[in-house]
Amino acid sequence: MHNTHTVPTAAILGAAGYTGQETLDRLLAHPELVPVALGSDSLAGQTAASLHPRLNGSLPAFVQNAEAAVSGADVIFLCLDHAASAAFSPPDGAVVVDLSGAHRLRDEDEATRWYGVAPGAWSYGLPEISPPEGRLIANPGCYATAALLALAPIRDVIDGAVIDAKSGMTGAGRSLKGSSHAGFVLENFSPYAVGAHRHAPEIAQQLGFPVTFVPHLLPVRRGLLATCYVHTDADARELLESAYAASPVVRVLPEGVTPELARVQGTDAAEIGIFTDASTGTTIVVCALDNLGKGAAGQAVQNANLALGLDETDGLVLTGVLV
Amino acid sequence: MHNTHTVPTAAILGAAGYTGQETLDRLLAHPELVPVALGSDSLAGQTAASLHPRLNGSLPAFVQNAEAAVSGADVIFLCLDHAASAAFSPPDGAVVVDLSGAHRLRDEDEATRWYGVAPGAWSYGLPEISPPEGRLIANPGCYATAALLALAPIRDVIDGAVIDAKSGMTGAGRSLKGSSHAGFVLENFSPYAVGAHRHAPEIAQQLGFPVTFVPHLLPVRRGLLATCYVHTDADARELLESAYAASPVVRVLPEGVTPELARVQGTDAAEIGIFTDASTGTTIVVCALDNLGKGAAGQAVQNANLALGLDETDGLVLTGVLV
Amino acid sequence: MHNTHTVPTAAILGAAGYTGQETLDRLLAHPELVPVALGSDSLAGQTAASLHPRLNGSLPAFVQNAEAAVSGADVIFLCLDHAASAAFSPPDGAVVVDLSGAHRLRDEDEATRWYGVAPGAWSYGLPEISPPEGRLIANPGCYATAALLALAPIRDVIDGAVIDAKSGMTGAGRSLKGSSHAGFVLENFSPYAVGAHRHAPEIAQQLGFPVTFVPHLLPVRRGLLATCYVHTDADARELLESAYAASPVVRVLPEGVTPELARVQGTDAAEIGIFTDASTGTTIVVCALDNLGKGAAGQAVQNANLALGLDETDGLVLTGVLV
Amino acid sequence: MHNTHTVPTAAILGAAGYTGQETLDRLLAHPELVPVALGSDSLAGQTAASLHPRLNGSLPAFVQNAEAAVSGADVIFLCLDHAASAAFSPPDGAVVVDLSGAHRLRDEDEATRWYGVAPGAWSYGLPEISPPEGRLIANPGCYATAALLALAPIRDVIDGAVIDAKSGMTGAGRSLKGSSHAGFVLENFSPYAVGAHRHAPEIAQQLGFPVTFVPHLLPVRRGLLATCYVHTDADARELLESAYAASPVVRVLPEGVTPELARVQGTDAAEIGIFTDASTGTTIVVCALDNLGKGAAGQAVQNANLALGLDETDGLVLTGVLV
């Protein structure tokens, strides 16, 4: 009885955070999916326009997340922190896309270590690599998405990888912390969680072998680029071009063209460049995407579209801004 | 007869470029070395204040580089492009520090390929690793400096390295080109010269084995960070701490502390952090420095100090700005 | 005979510059207007994808601007420099929107002084203030658009204004010059053309009195904010709210809410905030817009829509990115 | 009995904040003044190196602010918030420089309204305009310093001013708040406290008439620029050049040269440019400085030097970085 509308409906829990807002943005451009409940414990009772002046009266006002959860929407986007997502009880029949990490890891030790939860039966939904199955979908992490788009199509011809990743600061969310203070971020650059980040086991789980992973914080608002180093005798370009030949989302760039943050910022597309090191023969696969787009909200909507049987790219931003 | 002063004197050729200006800045704070000639073909005839309002009348006016070259200075800093440096004839007796790449490579094929010059007999002056010898000194590249500070002390216990480097845009110099246009740099990030950059053979020459090297362009004015991945059974931290225990320039950070651009920007210091990847055991050595400081002008002055028998840190900026 | 298509068609001259690309972006999202000719003297002969990997085969290849000019398109967007626009001969029957300043000034002395041209009979097309008339349309300058959106609705109750404006660096175009070099722009901020900028007479022409105008260069890619100071006894808020009550493009913000670049970047919308100085009673009107959106390409497409009788907002970006 | 050292000593209260760190930086370069106590309630008990790896063992460890206050230092720098500074009891005999706003305003209503304190008898120490008197010194606000350097020398020939000011984000301090979050600051720009900022009465107090003042937040780490608009028949350039002819800190730029943040960042210098609007004759005076340098810590040390009878520029950074 959750669906009492003639068009599919959506609820967003945590709608005032970065991923919640971005998910809302895509729903506003979506031809089929209608946002019917905006959950935010901090903004409950306020109009949508309190979040952004352009969100006018046609949108529902914010409600408590608990209220949004029982709105009867066909799809629920969980834009919450890990603990809140882990504690969420999916209503019968609804598609639920969890943008947190709570349901990504299947290994009990890893799930407990990184997210403090027992691993569940949610489907890991990375459409180009492992399309979502069923109605409970764990949306991949932003770093994991970039690394897996670069490496999953060649996982059978490599047995390890160094993944040096760099992300804009929105990847760390909207809550206040020292590492998000502009005095730390501006004109700065540094690695963090070196060799010990929770996206490493997520990447390893999907590839089938452990990886060396170091994330860095870029002084930009949005965008993520992963430079991946692997050894292989296979033709990585051929495998990657073949994997994404029909994709409306992932672009393999011509030889010699390098991915750039600026070309994917604000979009749900990803760019992949493939190179060979002249001195060592190491294969270098670079993937660029927007941490809030293909790395979060865009992929969440893409997963929801697939689960609901809609056009995969409905609501996605695939053209982008040229400058 | 070049030295007619009672204190050592210096000439800067190419004084209006980034490295030339930075070298001048250090000379202005230098207790022993006096700038007596500022060469700039574009500013010849103008006062020093034409470059910056604070450079007042006590400085000589700009002259043609050819004129600065015969000023009789005790030390000449070549802040020129590769071709101009390659064509430069050192005057008898003067110490010459070349900040370009013209005299760095000793292999004939590599020197010809990357700089179009025959390799000469200049000393590769990286004070902490290979102190300069004689009076003709090739100042290392900025990327090479960071990679070598991270890896040279452990070169005997590794046999390869992946070097993922990121530099602020001043590393590309002051001349106008598309990749230096603010519309390309701002809020952007991308790799370039992937697996085929001229600093790779320079690093390999000093380490004794080839390396995989990918530079990236950061949207910051200054600063460079290299994340280096190696396999070793040795205690890298012990070797690095031992190598730099007495250095006034290179700081090995305590366990768990990550290097940051912000702490080295505007300085001639370098920071090194050492980590082990939890999943793979890969050793990760990170070096941060200022591409215009330790990566160029600071190191040039440090080399000149050593060649002239002055205090190694005279004129260097080693405290930095805290914010 | 220019129109041989069943849907209206468009040509862009100067399609590889910032405003040309942004105009193309809007045409790609436009439900009615089809780009049939992309002119670029530098890219002629290359595919659209050479400009951006996402521009695939359905777009025509670049041709010389002279060839694009005679493509028979219903509307021609001139994204050229002032001199090239001034020299352009509009084909019979076509709507021409000139994004340069060549046809904005009606005073002979001013037009000659700033653009070296005789004033013509082009309509100054600022839809909310002076809707375009006829088929030859001068698209307003970015600074002028912001200042006029802030001041035109109150021009009858003021007799002067101080306009302190700040713009992202794309306002200066894609050509290489010292002031566009990232080494100058990053972490910097400065005024330029102080009290002597060509947009001052353009603003004055539309307001009916001279204004004090100082532009500044912001270290951001896009976005422009003008802070305008005026003296009036009238209720400026009432006049501005009334002027834009029905506008789909210009939002007057509630009391106490300040315009922000981040909310209008990448969009064709504008935000206006109105304040009173507590000490002096001075009225302060602040307008924020995207210099490439409402300040250039978005307004050009809006003007074309009006001239062609299409929906005013077709192709415009009015939702924007929330982050 | 406070002074038991043969050289003058200094204590910093709030040494871990931006202004505290910057003050410490200047003391480290100071030839006469020795830091003997570093107060920080959050870092008490930790070594100086916990704040920055370069601060080595020769510095005292952090202590509670209350303990630093009774260290017997000759000069105490209060780098605290307004309330803590207001509650501070100066020890007998010590020079105290308060970098907060607690003691700046002399009008009871204004002091109460903005800082919640009764006005006291502290000297307003802006060395070039109103040199400090006595041992209790209120260090001016960053915006006020820029506005007053631009306007105080011409206050007798004007009767009002519009001050449009823009500051880097360190001006807002190191504490976490929404407006300091990098997601708000990066690629953004906006006015705040429009027409109602506490520096307005401070400026008015020193000029003798009310001013219209609007601050804006720049997406840069440090630096502040104020563009001031006034009407006068006098020769503003002559008055300003005369006022600063002998100043080692304030540079009046030649005609046509505009102040730039980049030239004053990291320094304690200020730049002033003077212009006339071509259309209206309005006089435009622009002042650029570093909000943490001349706008805070540099000026505090300059005030302390004057109060202690030391060389005014001891410890100040007056050369700066050229890039």
XYZ file of N, CA and C in Angstrom, chain D residues 37-119:
249
model
N 55.887 32.317 27.368
C 54.689 31.585 27.777
C 53.701 31.532 26.624
N 53.250 30.316 26.313
C 52.263 30.117 25.248
C 50.992 29.574 25.884
N 49.980 30.406 25.943
C 48.734 29.970 26.556
C 47.762 29.404 25.547
N 47.165 28.287 25.888
C 46.100 27.719 25.058
C 45.339 26.722 25.914
N 44.091 27.029 26.187
C 43.322 26.115 27.033
C 43.122 24.764 26.362
N 43.126 24.752 25.027
C 42.894 23.464 24.353
C 44.166 22.634 24.216
N 45.331 23.291 24.161
C 46.582 22.550 23.973
C 47.446 22.483 25.236
N 46.941 23.007 26.342
C 47.752 23.043 27.576
C 48.325 21.666 27.889
N 49.613 21.644 28.176
C 50.283 20.384 28.489
C 50.995 19.764 27.303
N 50.676 20.218 26.099
C 51.336 19.682 24.907
C 52.527 20.562 24.512
N 53.429 19.964 23.749
C 54.589 20.722 23.295
C 54.189 21.685 22.185
N 55.030 22.667 21.953
C 54.792 23.605 20.859
C 54.732 22.869 19.529
N 55.506 21.798 19.394
C 55.525 21.044 18.136
C 54.189 20.389 17.843
N 53.334 20.246 18.845
C 52.015 19.666 18.572
C 51.187 20.600 17.705
N 51.526 21.859 17.742
C 50.825 22.838 16.906
C 51.382 22.819 15.496
N 52.683 22.707 15.375
C 53.344 22.722 14.066
C 54.670 21.984 14.236
N 54.936 21.032 13.352
C 56.145 20.211 13.510
C 57.436 21.001 13.590
N 57.456 22.208 13.032
C 58.713 22.955 13.044
C 58.999 23.641 14.373
N 58.004 23.724 15.258
C 58.198 24.428 16.528
C 58.873 23.484 17.507
N 60.168 23.568 17.596
C 60.902 22.525 18.301
C 61.101 22.826 19.783
N 61.936 22.048 20.385
C 62.061 22.010 21.824
C 62.494 23.292 22.510
N 63.000 24.262 21.776
C 63.455 25.469 22.443
C 62.291 26.335 22.907
N 61.094 26.032 22.431
C 59.932 26.792 22.859
C 59.307 26.137 24.087
N 58.691 26.946 24.956
C 58.003 26.346 26.103
C 56.769 25.577 25.646
N 56.359 24.599 26.441
C 55.117 23.874 26.154
C 53.926 24.794 26.401
N 52.767 24.420 25.869
C 51.555 25.191 26.105
C 51.119 25.054 27.562
N 50.599 26.147 28.083
C 50.005 26.131 29.419
C 48.599 26.733 29.318
N 47.828 26.608 30.377
C 46.522 27.268 30.405
C 46.706 28.778 30.248
N 45.730 29.425 29.645
C 45.823 30.877 29.470
C 46.007 31.590 30.810
N 45.307 31.096 31.824
C 45.413 31.744 33.137
C 46.841 31.678 33.668
N 47.527 30.589 33.347
C 48.918 30.451 33.801
C 49.836 31.352 32.975
N 49.579 31.414 31.683
C 50.397 32.288 30.826
C 50.250 33.748 31.260
N 49.062 34.084 31.746
C 48.787 35.471 32.132
C 49.660 35.934 33.290
N 50.085 35.008 34.123
C 50.879 35.388 35.298
C 52.327 34.938 35.151
N 52.778 34.843 33.912
C 54.142 34.369 33.655
C 55.174 35.450 33.908
N 54.718 36.667 34.180
C 55.658 37.747 34.424
C 56.266 38.330 33.161
N 55.651 38.050 32.026
C 56.192 38.570 30.773
C 56.042 40.090 30.697
N 56.932 40.710 29.963
C 56.868 42.168 29.801
C 55.713 42.607 28.926
N 55.365 41.754 27.966
C 54.235 42.087 27.095
C 53.356 40.847 26.946
N 52.059 41.106 27.006
C 51.087 40.016 26.875
C 50.226 40.300 25.651
N 50.185 39.339 24.751
C 49.317 39.457 23.580
C 48.045 38.664 23.845
N 46.917 39.344 23.841
C 45.629 38.675 24.045
C 45.042 38.290 22.687
N 45.168 37.018 22.340
C 44.627 36.513 21.077
C 43.400 35.678 21.401
N 42.511 36.266 22.143
C 41.335 35.583 22.685
C 40.074 36.141 22.046
N 38.953 35.536 22.359
C 37.702 36.124 21.879
C 37.362 37.354 22.725
N 36.350 38.081 22.284
C 36.032 39.361 22.922
C 35.734 39.188 24.405
N 34.931 38.189 24.743
C 34.502 38.020 26.132
C 35.699 37.712 27.036
N 36.578 36.832 26.569
C 37.735 36.476 27.393
C 38.664 37.676 27.564
N 38.827 38.464 26.497
C 39.663 39.659 26.606
C 39.045 40.675 27.557
N 37.744 40.822 27.481
C 37.059 41.787 28.344
C 37.233 41.411 29.809
N 37.275 40.118 30.077
C 37.360 39.644 31.465
C 38.792 39.600 31.988
N 39.754 39.868 31.123
C 41.162 39.756 31.503
C 41.603 40.920 32.401
N 42.304 40.611 33.493
C 42.845 41.663 34.377
C 44.331 41.835 34.099
N 44.727 42.970 33.544
C 46.139 43.167 33.211
C 47.011 43.178 34.460
N 48.093 42.400 34.451
C 49.015 42.451 35.595
C 49.734 43.804 35.636
N 50.081 44.206 36.821
C 50.768 45.497 36.969
C 52.044 45.549 36.131
N 52.208 46.625 35.448
C 53.480 46.864 34.780
C 53.607 46.283 33.389
N 52.826 45.282 33.070
C 52.979 44.653 31.754
C 52.305 45.476 30.672
N 52.909 45.460 29.506
C 52.231 45.973 28.320
C 51.268 44.891 27.853
N 50.036 45.261 27.573
C 49.048 44.297 27.087
C 48.493 44.781 25.755
N 48.600 43.936 24.746
C 48.020 44.257 23.440
C 46.855 43.302 23.206
N 45.664 43.874 23.091
C 44.455 43.061 22.932
C 44.068 43.008 21.454
N 44.158 41.823 20.860
C 43.812 41.697 19.441
C 42.318 41.519 19.216
N 41.540 41.373 20.278
C 40.084 41.280 20.117
C 39.500 42.681 20.025
N 38.186 42.747 19.926
C 37.532 44.056 19.827
C 37.097 44.635 21.160
N 37.397 43.920 22.245
C 36.798 44.278 23.538
C 37.071 45.703 24.000
N 38.243 46.221 23.650
C 38.600 47.551 24.183
C 38.735 48.626 23.118
N 38.127 48.402 21.964
C 38.299 49.374 20.879
C 37.328 50.545 20.926
N 36.099 50.283 21.345
C 35.065 51.309 21.235
C 34.974 52.139 22.509
N 34.872 53.442 22.324
C 34.817 54.331 23.489
C 33.390 54.767 23.825
N 32.492 54.636 22.857
C 31.098 55.001 23.120
C 30.430 53.866 23.891
N 29.729 54.233 24.975
C 29.183 53.193 25.839
C 28.130 52.343 25.128
N 27.246 53.016 24.403
C 26.205 52.252 23.711
C 26.807 51.285 22.696
N 27.762 51.777 21.921
C 28.369 50.926 20.890
C 29.156 49.777 21.524
N 29.932 50.093 22.556
C 30.732 49.048 23.196
C 29.833 47.958 23.776
N 28.729 48.401 24.342
C 27.796 47.431 24.928
C 27.108 46.614 23.839
N 26.695 47.302 22.799
C 25.947 46.625 21.739
C 26.796 45.557 21.045
N 28.027 45.905 20.709
C 28.820 45.006 19.867
C 29.663 44.024 20.657
N 30.097 44.453 21.851
C 31.004 43.565 22.576
C 30.509 43.238 23.987
N 29.406 43.844 24.378
C 28.857 43.539 25.694
C 29.734 43.980 26.849
N 30.536 45.021 26.617
C 31.426 45.494 27.682
C 31.292 47.005 27.845
N 31.670 47.477 29.007
C 31.747 48.914 29.213
C 33.043 49.414 28.579
N 33.039 50.595 27.964
C 34.269 51.091 27.345
C 35.301 51.422 28.421
